[in-house]
Tab-separated table of C-alpha atoms in Angstrom:
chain	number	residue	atom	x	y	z
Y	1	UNK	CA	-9.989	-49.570	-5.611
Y	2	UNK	CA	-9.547	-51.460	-2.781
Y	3	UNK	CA	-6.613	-51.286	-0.215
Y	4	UNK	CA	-5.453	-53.582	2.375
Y	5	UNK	CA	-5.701	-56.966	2.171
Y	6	UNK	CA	-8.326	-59.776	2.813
Y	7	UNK	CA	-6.094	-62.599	0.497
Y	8	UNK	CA	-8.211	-64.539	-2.291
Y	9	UNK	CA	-6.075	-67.554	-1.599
Y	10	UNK	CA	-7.096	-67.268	2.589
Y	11	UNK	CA	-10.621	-65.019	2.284
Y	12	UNK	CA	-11.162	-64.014	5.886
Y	13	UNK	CA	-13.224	-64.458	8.388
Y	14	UNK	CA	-13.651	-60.902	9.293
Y	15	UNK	CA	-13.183	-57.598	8.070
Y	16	UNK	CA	-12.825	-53.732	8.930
Y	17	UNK	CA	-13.617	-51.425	6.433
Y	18	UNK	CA	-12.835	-47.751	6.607
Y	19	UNK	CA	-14.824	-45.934	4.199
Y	20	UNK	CA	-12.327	-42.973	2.326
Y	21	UNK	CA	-15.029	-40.557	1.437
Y	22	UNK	CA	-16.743	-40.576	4.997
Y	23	UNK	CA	-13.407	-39.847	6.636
Y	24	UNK	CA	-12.444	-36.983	4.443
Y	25	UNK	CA	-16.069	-35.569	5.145
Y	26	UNK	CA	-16.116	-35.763	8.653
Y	27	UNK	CA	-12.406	-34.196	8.541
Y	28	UNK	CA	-14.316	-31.147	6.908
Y	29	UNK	CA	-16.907	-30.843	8.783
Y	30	UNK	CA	-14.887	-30.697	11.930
Y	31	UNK	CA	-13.022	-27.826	10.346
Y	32	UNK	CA	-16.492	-26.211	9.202
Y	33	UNK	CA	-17.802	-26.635	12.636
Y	34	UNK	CA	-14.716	-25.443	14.805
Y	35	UNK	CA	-13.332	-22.914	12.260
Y	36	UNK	CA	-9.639	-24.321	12.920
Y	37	UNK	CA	-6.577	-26.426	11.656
Y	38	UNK	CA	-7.315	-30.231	13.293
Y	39	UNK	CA	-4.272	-32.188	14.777
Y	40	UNK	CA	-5.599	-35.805	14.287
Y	41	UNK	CA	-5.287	-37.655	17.458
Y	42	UNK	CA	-4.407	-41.142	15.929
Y	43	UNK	CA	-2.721	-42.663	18.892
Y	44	UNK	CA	-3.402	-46.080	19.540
Y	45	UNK	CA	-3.112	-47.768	16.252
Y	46	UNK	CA	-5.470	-45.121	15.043
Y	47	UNK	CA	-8.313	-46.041	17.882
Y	48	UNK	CA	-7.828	-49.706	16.714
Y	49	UNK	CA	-8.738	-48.836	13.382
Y	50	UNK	CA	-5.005	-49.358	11.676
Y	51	UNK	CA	-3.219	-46.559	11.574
Y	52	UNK	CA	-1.231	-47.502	8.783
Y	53	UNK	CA	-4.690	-47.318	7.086
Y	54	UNK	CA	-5.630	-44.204	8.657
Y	55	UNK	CA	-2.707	-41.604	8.584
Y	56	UNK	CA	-2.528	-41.554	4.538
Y	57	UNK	CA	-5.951	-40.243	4.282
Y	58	UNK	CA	-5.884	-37.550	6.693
Y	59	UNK	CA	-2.180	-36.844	5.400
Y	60	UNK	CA	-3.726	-35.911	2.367
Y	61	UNK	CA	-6.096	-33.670	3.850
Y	62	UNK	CA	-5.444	-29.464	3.773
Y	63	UNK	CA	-7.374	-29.390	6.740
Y	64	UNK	CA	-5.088	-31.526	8.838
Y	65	UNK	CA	-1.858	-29.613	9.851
Y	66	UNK	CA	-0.587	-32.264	12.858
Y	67	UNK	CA	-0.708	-35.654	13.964
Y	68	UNK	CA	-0.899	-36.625	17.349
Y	69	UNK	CA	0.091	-39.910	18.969
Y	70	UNK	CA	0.725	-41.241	22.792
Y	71	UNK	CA	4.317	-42.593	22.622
Y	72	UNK	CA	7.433	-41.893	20.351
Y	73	UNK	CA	7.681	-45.643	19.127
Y	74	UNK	CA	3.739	-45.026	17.838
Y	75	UNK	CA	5.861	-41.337	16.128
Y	76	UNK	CA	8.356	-43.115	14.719
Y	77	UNK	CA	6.251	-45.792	12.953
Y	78	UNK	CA	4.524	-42.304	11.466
Y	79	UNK	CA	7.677	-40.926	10.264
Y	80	UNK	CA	8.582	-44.462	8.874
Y	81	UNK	CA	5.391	-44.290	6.930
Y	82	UNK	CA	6.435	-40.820	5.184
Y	83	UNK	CA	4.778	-38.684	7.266
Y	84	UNK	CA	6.066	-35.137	7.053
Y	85	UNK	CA	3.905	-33.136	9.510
Y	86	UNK	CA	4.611	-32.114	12.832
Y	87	UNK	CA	3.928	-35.444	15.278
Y	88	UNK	CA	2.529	-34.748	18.743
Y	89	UNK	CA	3.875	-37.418	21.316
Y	90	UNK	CA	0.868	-36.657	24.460
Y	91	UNK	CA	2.560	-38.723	26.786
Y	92	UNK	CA	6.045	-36.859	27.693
Y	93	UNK	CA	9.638	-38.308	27.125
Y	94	UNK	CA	11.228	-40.537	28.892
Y	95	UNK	CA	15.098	-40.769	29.135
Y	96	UNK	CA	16.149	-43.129	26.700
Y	97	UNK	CA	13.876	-41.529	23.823
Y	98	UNK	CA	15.677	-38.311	23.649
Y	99	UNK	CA	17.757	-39.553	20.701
Y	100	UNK	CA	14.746	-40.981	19.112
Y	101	UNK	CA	12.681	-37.683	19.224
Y	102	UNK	CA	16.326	-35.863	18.129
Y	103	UNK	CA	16.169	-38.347	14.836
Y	104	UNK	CA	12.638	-38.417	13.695
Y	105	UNK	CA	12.004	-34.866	14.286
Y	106	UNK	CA	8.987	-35.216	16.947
Y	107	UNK	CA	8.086	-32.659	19.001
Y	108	UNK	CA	7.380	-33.939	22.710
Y	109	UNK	CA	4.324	-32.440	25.052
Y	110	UNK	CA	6.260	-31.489	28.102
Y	111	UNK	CA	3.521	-31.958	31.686
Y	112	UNK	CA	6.376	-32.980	34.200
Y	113	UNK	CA	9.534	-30.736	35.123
Y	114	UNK	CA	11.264	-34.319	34.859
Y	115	UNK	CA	10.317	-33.866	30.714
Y	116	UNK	CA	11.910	-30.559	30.396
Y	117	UNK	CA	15.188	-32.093	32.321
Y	118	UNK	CA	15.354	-34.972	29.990
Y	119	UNK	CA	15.223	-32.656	26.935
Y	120	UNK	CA	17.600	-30.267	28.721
Y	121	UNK	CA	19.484	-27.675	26.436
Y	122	UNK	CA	18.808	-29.846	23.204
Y	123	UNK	CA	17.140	-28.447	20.132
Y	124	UNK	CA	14.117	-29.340	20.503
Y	125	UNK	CA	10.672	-27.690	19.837
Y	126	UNK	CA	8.075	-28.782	22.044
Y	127	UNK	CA	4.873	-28.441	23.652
Y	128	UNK	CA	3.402	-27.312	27.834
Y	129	UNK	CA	-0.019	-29.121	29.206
Y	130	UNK	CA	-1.281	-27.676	31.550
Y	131	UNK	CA	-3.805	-29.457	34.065
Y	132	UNK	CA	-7.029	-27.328	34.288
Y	133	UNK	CA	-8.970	-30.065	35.819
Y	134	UNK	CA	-7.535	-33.454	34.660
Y	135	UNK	CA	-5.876	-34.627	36.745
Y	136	UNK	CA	-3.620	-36.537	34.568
Y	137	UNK	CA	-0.823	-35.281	33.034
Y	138	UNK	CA	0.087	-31.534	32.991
Y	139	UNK	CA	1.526	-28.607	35.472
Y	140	UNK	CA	-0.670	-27.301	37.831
Y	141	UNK	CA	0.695	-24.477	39.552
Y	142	UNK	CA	4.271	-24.170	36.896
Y	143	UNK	CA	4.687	-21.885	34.438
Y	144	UNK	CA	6.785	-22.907	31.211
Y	145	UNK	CA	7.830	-20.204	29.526
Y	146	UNK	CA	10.796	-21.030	27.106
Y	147	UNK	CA	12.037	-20.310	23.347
Y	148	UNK	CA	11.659	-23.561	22.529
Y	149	UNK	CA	7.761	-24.085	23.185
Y	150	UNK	CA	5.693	-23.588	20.400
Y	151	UNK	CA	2.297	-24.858	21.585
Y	152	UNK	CA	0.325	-25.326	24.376
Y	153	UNK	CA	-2.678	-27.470	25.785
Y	154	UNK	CA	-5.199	-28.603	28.369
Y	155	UNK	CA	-7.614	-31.171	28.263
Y	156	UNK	CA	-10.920	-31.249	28.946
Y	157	UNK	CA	-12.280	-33.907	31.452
Y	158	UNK	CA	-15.834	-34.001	31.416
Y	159	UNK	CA	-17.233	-32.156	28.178
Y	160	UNK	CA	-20.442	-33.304	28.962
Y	161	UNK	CA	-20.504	-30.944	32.215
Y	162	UNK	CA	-20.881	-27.365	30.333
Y	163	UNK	CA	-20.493	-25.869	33.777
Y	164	UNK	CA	-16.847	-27.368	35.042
Y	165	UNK	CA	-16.011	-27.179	31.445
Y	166	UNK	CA	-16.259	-24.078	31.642
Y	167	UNK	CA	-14.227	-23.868	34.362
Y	168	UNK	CA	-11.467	-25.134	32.362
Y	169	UNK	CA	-11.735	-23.095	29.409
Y	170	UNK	CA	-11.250	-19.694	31.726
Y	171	UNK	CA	-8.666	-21.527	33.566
Y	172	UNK	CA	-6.815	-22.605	30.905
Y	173	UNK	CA	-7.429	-18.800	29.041
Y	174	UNK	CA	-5.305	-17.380	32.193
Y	175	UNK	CA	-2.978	-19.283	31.090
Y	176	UNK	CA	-2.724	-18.245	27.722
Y	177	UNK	CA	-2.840	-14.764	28.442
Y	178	UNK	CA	0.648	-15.088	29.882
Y	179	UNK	CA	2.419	-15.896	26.550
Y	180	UNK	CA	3.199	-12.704	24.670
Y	181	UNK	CA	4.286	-14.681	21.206
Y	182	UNK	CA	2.326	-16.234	18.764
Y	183	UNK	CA	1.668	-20.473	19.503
Y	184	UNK	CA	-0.136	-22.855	19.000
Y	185	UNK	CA	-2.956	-22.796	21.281
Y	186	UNK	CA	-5.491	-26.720	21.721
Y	187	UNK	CA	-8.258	-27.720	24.285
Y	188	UNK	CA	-10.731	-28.821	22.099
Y	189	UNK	CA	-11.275	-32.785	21.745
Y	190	UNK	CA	-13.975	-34.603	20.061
Y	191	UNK	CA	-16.545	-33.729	22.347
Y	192	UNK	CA	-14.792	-30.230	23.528
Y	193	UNK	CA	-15.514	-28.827	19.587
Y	194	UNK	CA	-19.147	-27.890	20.974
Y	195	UNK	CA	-16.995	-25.367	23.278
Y	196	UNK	CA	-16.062	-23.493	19.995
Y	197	UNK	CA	-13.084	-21.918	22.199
Y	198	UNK	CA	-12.406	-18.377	20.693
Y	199	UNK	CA	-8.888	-17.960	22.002
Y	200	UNK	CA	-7.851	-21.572	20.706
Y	201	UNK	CA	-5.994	-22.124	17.450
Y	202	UNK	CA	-6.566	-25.783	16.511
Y	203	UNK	CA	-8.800	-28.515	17.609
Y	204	UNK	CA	-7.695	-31.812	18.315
Y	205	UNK	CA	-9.865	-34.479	17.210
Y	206	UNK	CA	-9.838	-37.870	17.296
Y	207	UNK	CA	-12.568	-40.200	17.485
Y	208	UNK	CA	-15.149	-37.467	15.610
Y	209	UNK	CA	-12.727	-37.982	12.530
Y	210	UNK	CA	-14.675	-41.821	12.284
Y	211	UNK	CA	-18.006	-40.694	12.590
Y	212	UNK	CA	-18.589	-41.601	16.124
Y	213	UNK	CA	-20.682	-38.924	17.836
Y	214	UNK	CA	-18.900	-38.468	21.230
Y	215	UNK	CA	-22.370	-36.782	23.449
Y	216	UNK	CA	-26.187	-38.000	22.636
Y	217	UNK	CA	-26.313	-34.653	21.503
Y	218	UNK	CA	-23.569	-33.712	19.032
Y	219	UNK	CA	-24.640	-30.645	16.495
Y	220	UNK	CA	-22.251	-31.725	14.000
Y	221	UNK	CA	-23.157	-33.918	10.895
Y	222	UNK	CA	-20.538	-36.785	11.060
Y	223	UNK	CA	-20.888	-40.010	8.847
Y	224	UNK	CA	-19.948	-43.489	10.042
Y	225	UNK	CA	-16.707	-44.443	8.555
Y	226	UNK	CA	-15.828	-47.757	10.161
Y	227	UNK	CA	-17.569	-51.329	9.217
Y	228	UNK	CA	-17.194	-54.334	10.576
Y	229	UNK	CA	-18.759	-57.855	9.246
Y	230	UNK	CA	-17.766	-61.612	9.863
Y	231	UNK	CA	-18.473	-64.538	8.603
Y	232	UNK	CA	-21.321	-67.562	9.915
Y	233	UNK	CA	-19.187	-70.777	10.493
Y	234	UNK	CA	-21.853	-73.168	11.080
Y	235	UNK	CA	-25.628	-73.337	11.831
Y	236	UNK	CA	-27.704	-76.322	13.352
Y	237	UNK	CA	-30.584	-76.752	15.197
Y	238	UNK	CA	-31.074	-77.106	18.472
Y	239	UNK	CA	-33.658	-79.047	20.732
Y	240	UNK	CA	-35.571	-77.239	23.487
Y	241	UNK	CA	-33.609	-77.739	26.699
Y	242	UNK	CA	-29.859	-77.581	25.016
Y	243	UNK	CA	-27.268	-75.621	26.685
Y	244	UNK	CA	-25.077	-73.104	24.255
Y	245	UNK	CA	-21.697	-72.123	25.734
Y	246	UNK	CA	-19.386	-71.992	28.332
Y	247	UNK	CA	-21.113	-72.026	31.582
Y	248	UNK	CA	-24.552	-72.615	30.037
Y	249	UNK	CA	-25.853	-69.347	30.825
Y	250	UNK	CA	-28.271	-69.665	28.452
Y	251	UNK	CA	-30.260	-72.957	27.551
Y	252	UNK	CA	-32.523	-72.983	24.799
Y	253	UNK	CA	-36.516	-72.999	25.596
Y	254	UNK	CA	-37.819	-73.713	22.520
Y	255	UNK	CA	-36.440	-75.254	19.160
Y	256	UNK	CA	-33.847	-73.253	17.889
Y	257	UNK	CA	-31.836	-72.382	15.079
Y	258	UNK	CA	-28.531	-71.333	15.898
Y	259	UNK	CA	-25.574	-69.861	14.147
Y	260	UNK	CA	-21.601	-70.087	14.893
Y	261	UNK	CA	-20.090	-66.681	13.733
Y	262	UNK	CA	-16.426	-66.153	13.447
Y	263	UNK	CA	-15.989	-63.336	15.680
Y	264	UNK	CA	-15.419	-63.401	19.402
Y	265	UNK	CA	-13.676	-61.573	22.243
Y	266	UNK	CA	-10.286	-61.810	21.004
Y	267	UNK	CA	-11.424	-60.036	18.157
Y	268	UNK	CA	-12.850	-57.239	20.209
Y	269	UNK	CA	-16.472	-58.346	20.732
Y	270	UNK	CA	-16.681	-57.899	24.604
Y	271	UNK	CA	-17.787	-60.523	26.620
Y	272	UNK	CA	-20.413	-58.249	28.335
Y	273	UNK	CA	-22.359	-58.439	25.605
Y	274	UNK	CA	-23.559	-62.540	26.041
Y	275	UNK	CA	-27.278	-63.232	26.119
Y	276	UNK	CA	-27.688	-59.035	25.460
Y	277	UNK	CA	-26.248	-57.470	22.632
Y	278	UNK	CA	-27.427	-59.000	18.696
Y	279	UNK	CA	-25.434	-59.215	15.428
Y	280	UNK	CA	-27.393	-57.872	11.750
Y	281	UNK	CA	-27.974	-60.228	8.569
Y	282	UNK	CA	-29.617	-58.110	6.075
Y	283	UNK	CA	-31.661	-55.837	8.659
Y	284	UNK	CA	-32.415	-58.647	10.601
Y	285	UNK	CA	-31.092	-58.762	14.443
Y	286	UNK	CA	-29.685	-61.840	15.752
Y	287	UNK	CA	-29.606	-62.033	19.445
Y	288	UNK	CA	-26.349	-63.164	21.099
Y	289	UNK	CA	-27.304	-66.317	23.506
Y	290	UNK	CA	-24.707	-67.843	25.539
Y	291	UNK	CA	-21.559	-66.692	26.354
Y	292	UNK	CA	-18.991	-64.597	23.681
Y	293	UNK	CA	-16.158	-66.969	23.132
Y	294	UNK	CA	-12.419	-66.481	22.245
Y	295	UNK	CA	-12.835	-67.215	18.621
Y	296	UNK	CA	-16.831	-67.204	18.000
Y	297	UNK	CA	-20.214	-66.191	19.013
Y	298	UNK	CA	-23.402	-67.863	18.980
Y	299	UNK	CA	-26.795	-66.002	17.621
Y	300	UNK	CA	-30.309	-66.926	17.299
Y	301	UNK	CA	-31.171	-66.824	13.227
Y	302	UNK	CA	-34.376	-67.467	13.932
Y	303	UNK	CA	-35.962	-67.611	10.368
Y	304	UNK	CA	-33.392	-65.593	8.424
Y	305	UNK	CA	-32.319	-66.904	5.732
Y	306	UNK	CA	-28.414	-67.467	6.877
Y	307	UNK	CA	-26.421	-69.688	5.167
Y	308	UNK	CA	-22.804	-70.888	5.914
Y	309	UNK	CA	-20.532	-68.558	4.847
Y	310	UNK	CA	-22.900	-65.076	4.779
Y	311	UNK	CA	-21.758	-62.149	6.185
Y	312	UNK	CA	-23.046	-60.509	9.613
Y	313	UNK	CA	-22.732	-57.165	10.504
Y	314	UNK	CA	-21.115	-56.319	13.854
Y	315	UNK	CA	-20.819	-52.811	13.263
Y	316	UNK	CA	-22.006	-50.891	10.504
Y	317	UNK	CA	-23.172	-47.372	9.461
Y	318	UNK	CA	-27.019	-48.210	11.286
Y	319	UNK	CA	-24.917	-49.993	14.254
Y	320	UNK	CA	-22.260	-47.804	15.732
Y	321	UNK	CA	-19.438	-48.166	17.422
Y	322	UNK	CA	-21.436	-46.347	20.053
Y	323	UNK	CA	-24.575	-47.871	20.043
Y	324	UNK	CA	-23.004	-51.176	20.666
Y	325	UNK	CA	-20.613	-49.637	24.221
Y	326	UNK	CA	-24.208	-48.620	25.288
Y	327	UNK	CA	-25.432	-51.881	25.123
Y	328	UNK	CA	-21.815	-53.221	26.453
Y	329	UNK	CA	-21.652	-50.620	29.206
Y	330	UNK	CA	-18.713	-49.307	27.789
Y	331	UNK	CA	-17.296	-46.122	25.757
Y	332	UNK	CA	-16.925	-46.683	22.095
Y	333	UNK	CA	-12.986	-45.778	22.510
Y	334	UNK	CA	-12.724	-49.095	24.380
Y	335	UNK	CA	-14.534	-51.636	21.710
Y	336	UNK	CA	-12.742	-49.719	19.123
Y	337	UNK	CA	-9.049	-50.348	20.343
Y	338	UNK	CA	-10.308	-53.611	21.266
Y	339	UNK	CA	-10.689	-54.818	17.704
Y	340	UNK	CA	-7.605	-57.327	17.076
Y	341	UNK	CA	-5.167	-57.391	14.162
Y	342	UNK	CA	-6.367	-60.759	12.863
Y	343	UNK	CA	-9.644	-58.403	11.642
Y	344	UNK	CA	-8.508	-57.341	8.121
Y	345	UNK	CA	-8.709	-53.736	7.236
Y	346	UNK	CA	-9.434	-52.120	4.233
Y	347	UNK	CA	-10.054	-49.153	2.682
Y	348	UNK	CA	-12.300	-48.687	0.373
């Protein structure tokens, strides 16, 4: 069965698909792998994906015990949507969200003594980061040690640099060391898992859950969850010598057959990729050529056999999320919150 919607009486131009069954994997092999709970990190909309999509798979999941989002209006909308677990808000508290966090039951990640003044002597449970190497948000030199806390966290910033990660981890174990009841203890990201942290109780995972490998070299077996195709508006050929697109950064050398797809940089194809990156019809690459527009792109068919109306593939499976920020010169979390809501999700 099908979820979401992509309306018989509209169709769509373009669609999303998150694939169920390559989630839930992924979900298990991250607990496999790491050995511990996840708390799903679906800030963001879900990375762009649609967290409204999203959060009732992974809610169904044993191995998920918490969610994790950046704001309390992205906690609410969780609690809205029936979800019962514990809801992370990463980004602090700010003054007029007390009452909010009070209602819904979130639990706030405290970094700033100005967080711990807002939630003063209310009833609330909440989290300590601590800034091992950041630089963002989290206490450097504080200590936080109250009844109320019952978790704490660092982030990694460069898991990709074993030695300054490393750093971290021992930095961030001092810290640990120094509360004498049992909490919930979280470093490990995406790309942090590799750290298999002993003293750590969960990991916290986010864009791993979709199948997007977050290092070149990533040990564990993750399966592409996330799809994206559009559909070819119009194809003609074009004389040798014919300019295509804004700015005519790219004028035609030969004869050439060229297709209109319904996709551009309002729907989260960046514009870095013009006259570089390529589209897929049925294996077959079609080279971008001109510049990405708002609403379209432009590819070279060559001979394929397109017709008005296919399908292309602009990320699939064979064609990451993160092969396609290489080409972009970009980080697959970008082109993935990039994708707009006129993109139809499903799940299938």
């Amino acid at each position: 069965m099908v979820e979401g919607y992509c309306g018989a009486l509209l169709g769509c131009r373009s669609v999303l698909r998150i694939k169920r069954s390559a989630v839930e994997e992924n979900v298990r092999e991250l607990f496999r792998f790491g050995g511990k709970k996840l708390i799903a990190v679906i800030k963001s909309d879900a990375y762009g994906i649609g967290v409204k999509y999203v959060a009732p798979i992974l809610r169904e999941l044993p191995e998920v015990e918490s969610f994790a989002v950046a704001c309390v209006e992205e906690g609410v909308l969780l609690r809205e949507m029936g979800i019962k677990r514990e809801v992370l808000i990463l980004g602090g508290i700010l003054p007029e969200e007390l009452e909010a966090v009070k209602e819904y039951g979130l639990t706030p990640v405290v970094s700033d003594i100005e967080h711990l003044k807002i939630i003063g002597n209310e009833d609330i449970k909440f989290h300590v980061k601590y800034d091992t190497g950041m630089g963002r948000l989290g206490f450097v030199d504080e200590f936080v040690d109250d009844p109320r806390v019952v978790g704490i966290m660092s982030h990694l910033s460069t898991p990709a640099d074993e030695e300054f990660s490393r750093k971290q981890i021992e930095r961030f174990e001092a810290i640990v060391r120094r509360y004498s009841r049992k909490i919930k203890v979280h470093l490990e990201s995406s790309a942090g898992v590799i750290y298999r942290v002993p003293y750590t109780t969960h990991i916290r995972v986010g864009l791993a859950i979709y199948g997007e490998k977050p290092l070149k070299e990533y040990p564990l077996r993750l399966r592409p969850a996330v799809s994206i195709r559009a559909r070819v508006l119009s194809l003609k050929t074009l004389p040798a010598g014919h300019p295509i697109s804004y700015g005519r950064t790219f004028v035609t050398e030969r004869e050439m057959r060229i297709g209109v797809i319904a996709f551009g940089y309002a729907d989260g194809l960046m514009k870095s990729l013009s006259n570089r990156g390529y589209l897929l019809y049925e294996g077959n690459k079609l080279p971008i050529v001109g510049n990405i527009t708002m609403d379209m792109t432009i590819v070279d068919v060559g001979t394929a056999n397109v017709r008005v109306g296919d399908w292309v593939t602009v990320v699939s499976e064979e064609r990451t999320f993160g092969e396609l920020a290489r080409e972009a010169g970009t980080i697959p979390y970008e082109l993935m919150c990039n994708v707009s809501s006129r993109v139809k999700r499903e799940v299938t």
